[in-house]
PDB file of C-alpha atoms in Angstrom:
ATOM      1  CA  UNK W   1     -50.951 -33.167 -63.415  1.00 50.00           C
ATOM      2  CA  UNK W   2     -49.261 -29.814 -63.660  1.00 56.00           C
ATOM      3  CA  UNK W   3     -46.615 -29.277 -61.146  1.00 55.00           C
ATOM      4  CA  UNK W   4     -48.247 -26.241 -59.916  1.00 61.00           C
ATOM      5  CA  UNK W   5     -51.252 -28.431 -58.679  1.00 66.00           C
ATOM      6  CA  UNK W   6     -48.985 -30.454 -56.290  1.00 76.00           C
ATOM      7  CA  UNK W   7     -49.852 -30.336 -52.722  1.00 86.00           C
ATOM      8  CA  UNK W   8     -47.202 -31.115 -50.139  1.00 91.00           C
ATOM      9  CA  UNK W   9     -48.381 -32.719 -46.766  1.00 95.00           C
ATOM     10  CA  UNK W  10     -46.211 -32.963 -43.805  1.00 96.00           C
ATOM     11  CA  UNK W  11     -46.303 -34.407 -40.349  1.00 96.00           C
ATOM     12  CA  UNK W  12     -44.279 -32.917 -37.662  1.00 96.00           C
ATOM     13  CA  UNK W  13     -43.976 -34.851 -34.511  1.00 95.00           C
ATOM     14  CA  UNK W  14     -42.533 -34.817 -31.119  1.00 97.00           C
ATOM     15  CA  UNK W  15     -41.665 -38.651 -31.354  1.00 92.00           C
ATOM     16  CA  UNK W  16     -40.694 -41.166 -33.605  1.00 85.00           C
ATOM     17  CA  UNK W  17     -42.624 -43.847 -35.479  1.00 86.00           C
ATOM     18  CA  UNK W  18     -41.702 -46.694 -33.085  1.00 89.00           C
ATOM     19  CA  UNK W  19     -44.606 -49.265 -32.655  1.00 89.00           C
ATOM     20  CA  UNK W  20     -42.927 -50.349 -29.166  1.00 90.00           C
ATOM     21  CA  UNK W  21     -42.553 -46.856 -27.542  1.00 90.00           C
ATOM     22  CA  UNK W  22     -45.975 -45.791 -29.023  1.00 87.00           C
ATOM     23  CA  UNK W  23     -47.599 -48.102 -26.573  1.00 89.00           C
ATOM     24  CA  UNK W  24     -45.870 -46.032 -23.595  1.00 93.00           C
ATOM     25  CA  UNK W  25     -44.801 -42.705 -24.788  1.00 95.00           C
ATOM     26  CA  UNK W  26     -47.253 -39.580 -24.955  1.00 94.00           C
ATOM     27  CA  UNK W  27     -46.525 -37.400 -27.970  1.00 96.00           C
ATOM     28  CA  UNK W  28     -48.286 -35.116 -30.264  1.00 96.00           C
ATOM     29  CA  UNK W  29     -47.976 -33.968 -33.891  1.00 96.00           C
ATOM     30  CA  UNK W  30     -49.103 -31.788 -36.555  1.00 97.00           C
ATOM     31  CA  UNK W  31     -50.450 -32.936 -39.804  1.00 97.00           C
ATOM     32  CA  UNK W  32     -50.223 -29.912 -42.155  1.00 97.00           C
ATOM     33  CA  UNK W  33     -50.358 -28.932 -45.777  1.00 95.00           C
ATOM     34  CA  UNK W  34     -49.225 -25.204 -45.177  1.00 95.00           C
ATOM     35  CA  UNK W  35     -47.068 -24.021 -47.899  1.00 93.00           C
ATOM     36  CA  UNK W  36     -44.494 -22.302 -45.720  1.00 95.00           C
ATOM     37  CA  UNK W  37     -43.966 -25.252 -43.570  1.00 96.00           C
ATOM     38  CA  UNK W  38     -43.861 -27.603 -46.628  1.00 94.00           C
ATOM     39  CA  UNK W  39     -41.125 -25.385 -48.408  1.00 93.00           C
ATOM     40  CA  UNK W  40     -39.182 -25.232 -44.954  1.00 95.00           C
ATOM     41  CA  UNK W  41     -39.103 -29.055 -44.683  1.00 94.00           C
ATOM     42  CA  UNK W  42     -38.275 -29.660 -48.234  1.00 92.00           C
ATOM     43  CA  UNK W  43     -35.409 -27.320 -47.852  1.00 92.00           C
ATOM     44  CA  UNK W  44     -34.376 -29.058 -44.559  1.00 93.00           C
ATOM     45  CA  UNK W  45     -34.216 -32.448 -46.387  1.00 91.00           C
ATOM     46  CA  UNK W  46     -32.282 -30.977 -49.022  1.00 90.00           C
ATOM     47  CA  UNK W  47     -29.746 -29.748 -46.183  1.00 87.00           C
ATOM     48  CA  UNK W  48     -29.795 -33.263 -44.647  1.00 88.00           C
ATOM     49  CA  UNK W  49     -28.799 -34.993 -48.032  1.00 88.00           C
ATOM     50  CA  UNK W  50     -26.054 -32.297 -48.634  1.00 82.00           C
ATOM     51  CA  UNK W  51     -27.834 -30.529 -51.586  1.00 76.00           C
ATOM     52  CA  UNK W  52     -28.368 -27.346 -49.659  1.00 72.00           C
ATOM     53  CA  UNK W  53     -26.611 -24.977 -47.156  1.00 75.00           C
ATOM     54  CA  UNK W  54     -29.863 -23.670 -46.025  1.00 75.00           C
ATOM     55  CA  UNK W  55     -29.532 -21.282 -42.981  1.00 78.00           C
ATOM     56  CA  UNK W  56     -32.697 -19.269 -43.006  1.00 88.00           C
ATOM     57  CA  UNK W  57     -36.140 -20.841 -42.599  1.00 94.00           C
ATOM     58  CA  UNK W  58     -39.438 -19.201 -42.824  1.00 94.00           C
ATOM     59  CA  UNK W  59     -41.183 -21.063 -39.955  1.00 96.00           C
ATOM     60  CA  UNK W  60     -38.968 -23.867 -38.560  1.00 97.00           C
ATOM     61  CA  UNK W  61     -36.562 -23.686 -35.688  1.00 97.00           C
ATOM     62  CA  UNK W  62     -33.672 -25.952 -36.901  1.00 96.00           C
ATOM     63  CA  UNK W  63     -30.753 -27.333 -34.869  1.00 96.00           C
ATOM     64  CA  UNK W  64     -27.888 -26.822 -35.333  1.00 93.00           C
ATOM     65  CA  UNK W  65     -28.637 -23.886 -37.623  1.00 93.00           C
ATOM     66  CA  UNK W  66     -30.904 -21.249 -35.511  1.00 94.00           C
ATOM     67  CA  UNK W  67     -32.827 -23.384 -32.719  1.00 97.00           C
ATOM     68  CA  UNK W  68     -30.730 -22.208 -29.848  1.00 98.00           C
ATOM     69  CA  UNK W  69     -30.601 -18.500 -30.940  1.00 97.00           C
ATOM     70  CA  UNK W  70     -34.339 -18.322 -31.832  1.00 97.00           C
ATOM     71  CA  UNK W  71     -35.321 -19.844 -28.444  1.00 98.00           C
ATOM     72  CA  UNK W  72     -33.200 -17.484 -26.482  1.00 98.00           C
ATOM     73  CA  UNK W  73     -34.852 -14.499 -28.666  1.00 98.00           C
ATOM     74  CA  UNK W  74     -38.270 -15.778 -27.578  1.00 98.00           C
ATOM     75  CA  UNK W  75     -37.161 -15.958 -23.766  1.00 98.00           C
ATOM     76  CA  UNK W  76     -35.599 -12.454 -24.103  1.00 98.00           C
ATOM     77  CA  UNK W  77     -38.775 -11.181 -25.749  1.00 98.00           C
ATOM     78  CA  UNK W  78     -40.683 -12.178 -22.518  1.00 98.00           C
ATOM     79  CA  UNK W  79     -38.325 -10.460 -20.429  1.00 98.00           C
ATOM     80  CA  UNK W  80     -38.434  -7.434 -22.348  1.00 98.00           C
ATOM     81  CA  UNK W  81     -42.211  -7.345 -22.193  1.00 98.00           C
ATOM     82  CA  UNK W  82     -42.092  -7.769 -18.527  1.00 97.00           C
ATOM     83  CA  UNK W  83     -39.787  -4.805 -18.005  1.00 97.00           C
ATOM     84  CA  UNK W  84     -42.199  -2.792 -20.122  1.00 97.00           C
ATOM     85  CA  UNK W  85     -45.022  -3.728 -17.411  1.00 97.00           C
ATOM     86  CA  UNK W  86     -46.763  -6.440 -19.587  1.00 98.00           C
ATOM     87  CA  UNK W  87     -47.556  -9.751 -18.220  1.00 97.00           C
ATOM     88  CA  UNK W  88     -45.068 -12.352 -19.401  1.00 98.00           C
ATOM     89  CA  UNK W  89     -45.155 -15.965 -19.239  1.00 98.00           C
ATOM     90  CA  UNK W  90     -43.164 -19.069 -20.379  1.00 98.00           C
ATOM     91  CA  UNK W  91     -44.526 -22.720 -20.362  1.00 98.00           C
ATOM     92  CA  UNK W  92     -42.243 -25.476 -21.489  1.00 98.00           C
ATOM     93  CA  UNK W  93     -42.590 -29.157 -21.644  1.00 98.00           C
ATOM     94  CA  UNK W  94     -39.606 -31.280 -22.304  1.00 98.00           C
ATOM     95  CA  UNK W  95     -37.849 -34.278 -21.536  1.00 98.00           C
ATOM     96  CA  UNK W  96     -34.596 -32.764 -20.224  1.00 98.00           C
ATOM     97  CA  UNK W  97     -32.983 -29.369 -19.162  1.00 98.00           C
ATOM     98  CA  UNK W  98     -29.312 -29.518 -18.956  1.00 98.00           C
ATOM     99  CA  UNK W  99     -27.989 -26.722 -21.459  1.00 98.00           C
ATOM    100  CA  UNK W 100     -26.031 -24.160 -19.459  1.00 98.00           C
ATOM    101  CA  UNK W 101     -26.793 -21.232 -21.628  1.00 98.00           C
ATOM    102  CA  UNK W 102     -30.636 -22.124 -21.737  1.00 98.00           C
ATOM    103  CA  UNK W 103     -30.526 -22.325 -17.784  1.00 98.00           C
ATOM    104  CA  UNK W 104     -28.713 -19.040 -17.735  1.00 98.00           C
ATOM    105  CA  UNK W 105     -31.234 -17.295 -19.943  1.00 98.00           C
ATOM    106  CA  UNK W 106     -34.159 -18.911 -18.015  1.00 98.00           C
ATOM    107  CA  UNK W 107     -32.731 -17.428 -14.714  1.00 98.00           C
ATOM    108  CA  UNK W 108     -32.334 -13.905 -16.395  1.00 98.00           C
ATOM    109  CA  UNK W 109     -36.019 -14.170 -17.463  1.00 98.00           C
ATOM    110  CA  UNK W 110     -37.132 -15.175 -14.056  1.00 98.00           C
ATOM    111  CA  UNK W 111     -34.968 -12.101 -12.386  1.00 98.00           C
ATOM    112  CA  UNK W 112     -36.873  -9.808 -15.001  1.00 98.00           C
ATOM    113  CA  UNK W 113     -40.277 -10.977 -13.436  1.00 98.00           C
ATOM    114  CA  UNK W 114     -41.278 -13.646 -16.082  1.00 98.00           C
ATOM    115  CA  UNK W 115     -43.398 -16.244 -14.719  1.00 98.00           C
ATOM    116  CA  UNK W 116     -42.059 -19.690 -15.912  1.00 99.00           C
ATOM    117  CA  UNK W 117     -43.499 -23.174 -15.485  1.00 98.00           C
ATOM    118  CA  UNK W 118     -41.427 -26.026 -16.613  1.00 98.00           C
ATOM    119  CA  UNK W 119     -42.665 -29.670 -16.970  1.00 98.00           C
ATOM    120  CA  UNK W 120     -39.472 -31.734 -17.248  1.00 98.00           C
ATOM    121  CA  UNK W 121     -39.722 -35.526 -17.515  1.00 97.00           C
ATOM    122  CA  UNK W 122     -36.308 -36.386 -16.922  1.00 97.00           C
ATOM    123  CA  UNK W 123     -33.141 -34.645 -15.821  1.00 97.00           C
ATOM    124  CA  UNK W 124     -33.354 -31.028 -14.851  1.00 98.00           C
ATOM    125  CA  UNK W 125     -30.207 -29.072 -13.793  1.00 98.00           C
ATOM    126  CA  UNK W 126     -32.020 -25.715 -13.255  1.00 98.00           C
ATOM    127  CA  UNK W 127     -32.770 -25.076  -9.630  1.00 98.00           C
ATOM    128  CA  UNK W 128     -36.018 -23.370  -9.064  1.00 98.00           C
ATOM    129  CA  UNK W 129     -37.321 -21.103  -6.238  1.00 98.00           C
ATOM    130  CA  UNK W 130     -33.959 -19.564  -5.362  1.00 98.00           C
ATOM    131  CA  UNK W 131     -34.402 -15.860  -4.046  1.00 97.00           C
ATOM    132  CA  UNK W 132     -32.918 -13.463  -6.555  1.00 97.00           C
ATOM    133  CA  UNK W 133     -32.178 -16.050  -9.131  1.00 98.00           C
ATOM    134  CA  UNK W 134     -35.178 -18.390  -9.854  1.00 98.00           C
ATOM    135  CA  UNK W 135     -37.998 -17.297  -7.549  1.00 98.00           C
ATOM    136  CA  UNK W 136     -40.407 -17.167 -10.585  1.00 98.00           C
ATOM    137  CA  UNK W 137     -39.519 -20.505 -11.915  1.00 98.00           C
ATOM    138  CA  UNK W 138     -41.687 -23.891 -10.970  1.00 98.00           C
ATOM    139  CA  UNK W 139     -40.675 -27.441 -12.141  1.00 98.00           C
ATOM    140  CA  UNK W 140     -42.596 -30.314 -12.072  1.00 98.00           C
ATOM    141  CA  UNK W 141     -42.098 -33.911 -13.413  1.00 98.00           C
ATOM    142  CA  UNK W 142     -45.251 -36.109 -14.256  1.00 98.00           C
ATOM    143  CA  UNK W 143     -44.400 -39.892 -13.371  1.00 96.00           C
ATOM    144  CA  UNK W 144     -47.486 -41.888 -14.358  1.00 95.00           C
ATOM    145  CA  UNK W 145     -48.636 -44.543 -16.609  1.00 94.00           C
ATOM    146  CA  UNK W 146     -47.314 -43.201 -19.573  1.00 95.00           C
ATOM    147  CA  UNK W 147     -43.836 -41.486 -20.217  1.00 96.00           C
ATOM    148  CA  UNK W 148     -44.485 -37.876 -20.902  1.00 96.00           C
ATOM    149  CA  UNK W 149     -42.250 -37.461 -24.176  1.00 96.00           C
ATOM    150  CA  UNK W 150     -44.031 -34.479 -25.967  1.00 97.00           C
ATOM    151  CA  UNK W 151     -42.112 -31.220 -26.375  1.00 98.00           C
ATOM    152  CA  UNK W 152     -44.451 -28.321 -26.208  1.00 98.00           C
ATOM    153  CA  UNK W 153     -43.375 -24.641 -25.773  1.00 98.00           C
ATOM    154  CA  UNK W 154     -45.706 -21.594 -24.972  1.00 98.00           C
ATOM    155  CA  UNK W 155     -44.732 -18.059 -24.966  1.00 98.00           C
ATOM    156  CA  UNK W 156     -47.327 -15.140 -23.772  1.00 98.00           C
ATOM    157  CA  UNK W 157     -46.025 -12.669 -26.078  1.00 98.00           C
ATOM    158  CA  UNK W 158     -48.227  -9.721 -24.648  1.00 98.00           C
ATOM    159  CA  UNK W 159     -51.499 -11.965 -25.000  1.00 97.00           C
ATOM    160  CA  UNK W 160     -50.641 -13.026 -28.666  1.00 97.00           C
ATOM    161  CA  UNK W 161     -49.380 -16.453 -27.418  1.00 97.00           C
ATOM    162  CA  UNK W 162     -47.164 -18.610 -29.614  1.00 98.00           C
ATOM    163  CA  UNK W 163     -47.098 -22.308 -29.299  1.00 98.00           C
ATOM    164  CA  UNK W 164     -44.474 -24.565 -30.677  1.00 98.00           C
ATOM    165  CA  UNK W 165     -43.842 -28.379 -30.737  1.00 98.00           C
ATOM    166  CA  UNK W 166     -40.976 -30.422 -31.799  1.00 97.00           C
ATOM    167  CA  UNK W 167     -38.293 -32.954 -31.130  1.00 94.00           C
ATOM    168  CA  UNK W 168     -35.742 -31.076 -29.219  1.00 96.00           C
ATOM    169  CA  UNK W 169     -34.851 -31.135 -25.457  1.00 98.00           C
ATOM    170  CA  UNK W 170     -32.870 -28.392 -24.029  1.00 98.00           C
ATOM    171  CA  UNK W 171     -29.610 -30.095 -24.020  1.00 98.00           C
ATOM    172  CA  UNK W 172     -26.353 -29.184 -25.623  1.00 98.00           C
ATOM    173  CA  UNK W 173     -26.248 -32.290 -27.878  1.00 97.00           C
ATOM    174  CA  UNK W 174     -29.831 -31.370 -29.270  1.00 97.00           C
ATOM    175  CA  UNK W 175     -28.829 -27.606 -29.916  1.00 98.00           C
ATOM    176  CA  UNK W 176     -25.222 -28.376 -31.399  1.00 97.00           C
ATOM    177  CA  UNK W 177     -24.758 -31.926 -32.416  1.00 95.00           C
ATOM    178  CA  UNK W 178     -28.202 -33.032 -33.761  1.00 95.00           C
ATOM    179  CA  UNK W 179     -30.565 -32.183 -36.528  1.00 93.00           C
ATOM    180  CA  UNK W 180     -33.721 -31.164 -34.590  1.00 95.00           C
ATOM    181  CA  UNK W 181     -36.832 -29.179 -35.435  1.00 96.00           C
ATOM    182  CA  UNK W 182     -39.407 -27.078 -33.600  1.00 98.00           C
ATOM    183  CA  UNK W 183     -42.405 -25.882 -35.502  1.00 98.00           C
ATOM    184  CA  UNK W 184     -45.051 -23.081 -34.682  1.00 98.00           C
ATOM    185  CA  UNK W 185     -48.692 -24.206 -34.179  1.00 98.00           C
ATOM    186  CA  UNK W 186     -50.363 -21.208 -35.792  1.00 97.00           C
ATOM    187  CA  UNK W 187     -53.826 -22.617 -35.927  1.00 97.00           C
ATOM    188  CA  UNK W 188     -55.750 -21.010 -33.135  1.00 97.00           C
ATOM    189  CA  UNK W 189     -57.816 -24.029 -32.263  1.00 98.00           C
ATOM    190  CA  UNK W 190     -54.752 -26.449 -32.239  1.00 98.00           C
ATOM    191  CA  UNK W 191     -52.833 -23.923 -30.312  1.00 98.00           C
ATOM    192  CA  UNK W 192     -55.637 -23.965 -27.697  1.00 98.00           C
ATOM    193  CA  UNK W 193     -55.670 -27.635 -27.594  1.00 97.00           C
ATOM    194  CA  UNK W 194     -51.982 -27.737 -26.707  1.00 98.00           C
ATOM    195  CA  UNK W 195     -52.139 -24.864 -24.225  1.00 98.00           C
ATOM    196  CA  UNK W 196     -55.114 -26.870 -22.651  1.00 98.00           C
ATOM    197  CA  UNK W 197     -52.671 -29.882 -22.322  1.00 98.00           C
ATOM    198  CA  UNK W 198     -50.026 -27.750 -20.578  1.00 98.00           C
ATOM    199  CA  UNK W 199     -52.603 -26.376 -18.410  1.00 98.00           C
ATOM    200  CA  UNK W 200     -54.020 -29.880 -17.288  1.00 98.00           C
ATOM    201  CA  UNK W 201     -50.572 -31.255 -16.636  1.00 98.00           C
ATOM    202  CA  UNK W 202     -49.531 -28.345 -14.666  1.00 98.00           C
ATOM    203  CA  UNK W 203     -52.714 -28.688 -12.446  1.00 98.00           C
ATOM    204  CA  UNK W 204     -52.032 -32.500 -11.848  1.00 98.00           C
ATOM    205  CA  UNK W 205     -51.861 -33.378  -8.105  1.00 98.00           C
ATOM    206  CA  UNK W 206     -51.655 -37.005  -8.393  1.00 96.00           C
ATOM    207  CA  UNK W 207     -48.514 -37.954 -10.288  1.00 97.00           C
ATOM    208  CA  UNK W 208     -46.737 -34.692 -10.407  1.00 98.00           C
ATOM    209  CA  UNK W 209     -43.545 -34.194  -8.386  1.00 98.00           C
ATOM    210  CA  UNK W 210     -42.399 -30.651  -7.591  1.00 98.00           C
ATOM    211  CA  UNK W 211     -38.788 -29.890  -7.872  1.00 98.00           C
ATOM    212  CA  UNK W 212     -37.524 -27.785  -4.650  1.00 98.00           C
ATOM    213  CA  UNK W 213     -34.566 -25.472  -4.810  1.00 97.00           C
ATOM    214  CA  UNK W 214     -32.727 -28.107  -2.693  1.00 96.00           C
ATOM    215  CA  UNK W 215     -32.842 -30.660  -5.498  1.00 96.00           C
ATOM    216  CA  UNK W 216     -35.466 -32.681  -3.920  1.00 97.00           C
ATOM    217  CA  UNK W 217     -38.686 -33.756  -5.602  1.00 98.00           C
ATOM    218  CA  UNK W 218     -41.880 -33.730  -3.549  1.00 98.00           C
ATOM    219  CA  UNK W 219     -44.845 -35.420  -4.761  1.00 98.00           C
ATOM    220  CA  UNK W 220     -48.248 -33.507  -4.867  1.00 97.00           C
ATOM    221  CA  UNK W 221     -51.187 -34.808  -2.799  1.00 95.00           C
ATOM    222  CA  UNK W 222     -54.802 -33.981  -3.431  1.00 95.00           C
ATOM    223  CA  UNK W 223     -56.616 -32.683  -0.182  1.00 92.00           C
ATOM    224  CA  UNK W 224     -59.194 -35.307  -0.983  1.00 94.00           C
ATOM    225  CA  UNK W 225     -60.197 -37.795  -3.546  1.00 90.00           C
ATOM    226  CA  UNK W 226     -62.726 -35.463  -5.049  1.00 92.00           C
ATOM    227  CA  UNK W 227     -59.989 -32.994  -5.481  1.00 95.00           C
ATOM    228  CA  UNK W 228     -57.732 -35.323  -7.532  1.00 97.00           C
ATOM    229  CA  UNK W 229     -56.546 -34.183 -10.881  1.00 97.00           C
ATOM    230  CA  UNK W 230     -54.805 -36.890 -12.754  1.00 97.00           C
ATOM    231  CA  UNK W 231     -53.829 -35.409 -16.150  1.00 98.00           C
ATOM    232  CA  UNK W 232     -53.211 -38.602 -17.903  1.00 97.00           C
ATOM    233  CA  UNK W 233     -56.506 -39.959 -16.663  1.00 96.00           C
ATOM    234  CA  UNK W 234     -58.217 -36.853 -18.011  1.00 96.00           C
ATOM    235  CA  UNK W 235     -56.558 -37.187 -21.430  1.00 96.00           C
ATOM    236  CA  UNK W 236     -57.665 -40.855 -21.635  1.00 94.00           C
ATOM    237  CA  UNK W 237     -61.158 -39.864 -20.887  1.00 94.00           C
ATOM    238  CA  UNK W 238     -61.186 -37.096 -23.464  1.00 91.00           C
ATOM    239  CA  UNK W 239     -59.757 -39.867 -25.996  1.00 87.00           C
ATOM    240  CA  UNK W 240     -62.686 -42.199 -24.931  1.00 81.00           C
ATOM    241  CA  UNK W 241     -60.512 -44.713 -23.572  1.00 59.00           C
TER     242      UNK W 241
END
């Protein structure tokens, strides 16, 4: 076989290949043969083995190389769009939000008018709903049968939405002291699936807990059994379980 006929396949996941946690954790992954992602990943593995000092990637956001700066640019772009009079929105699903710079950037986006929904499974050091600071930010945590482990990020981008998945939480250690990867999901149907996952989680009124400006979590309650939305139950039914 000639070398130019070789095809690279890659799996980019929000979790690891652990048979124990796989029974309890919810994750998403992307199986791809896209040349740009494959080339980026090959160069990333060369970086890991010490054979490359790669600093620029075509598609990947890589920590500690460019992940922090790229995410901040994406947030700033939403702020700029909002200031120009366009709708602006950010939805981020992650396991922890503690990095001071990212929190400050989200506060600035909220003050610019960007609507921000955060689904944070664990520790969240951001305070939502504070007048003049974070009144455009909502935070929930889903505490259900499974541990919500996937990291999914959505940026409205003036209607040309961009969706990403990856391994990184928004913690200083993830940005500065670990190798982490976030990848764009450019396929429209797959991006739509991920956005629907985010929408279902945000609509949950059974196992969702809302973080208040006081730092207290309050569990959502459906008005009736018929009005109940259990996101994890919805996902299991869609999967045929």
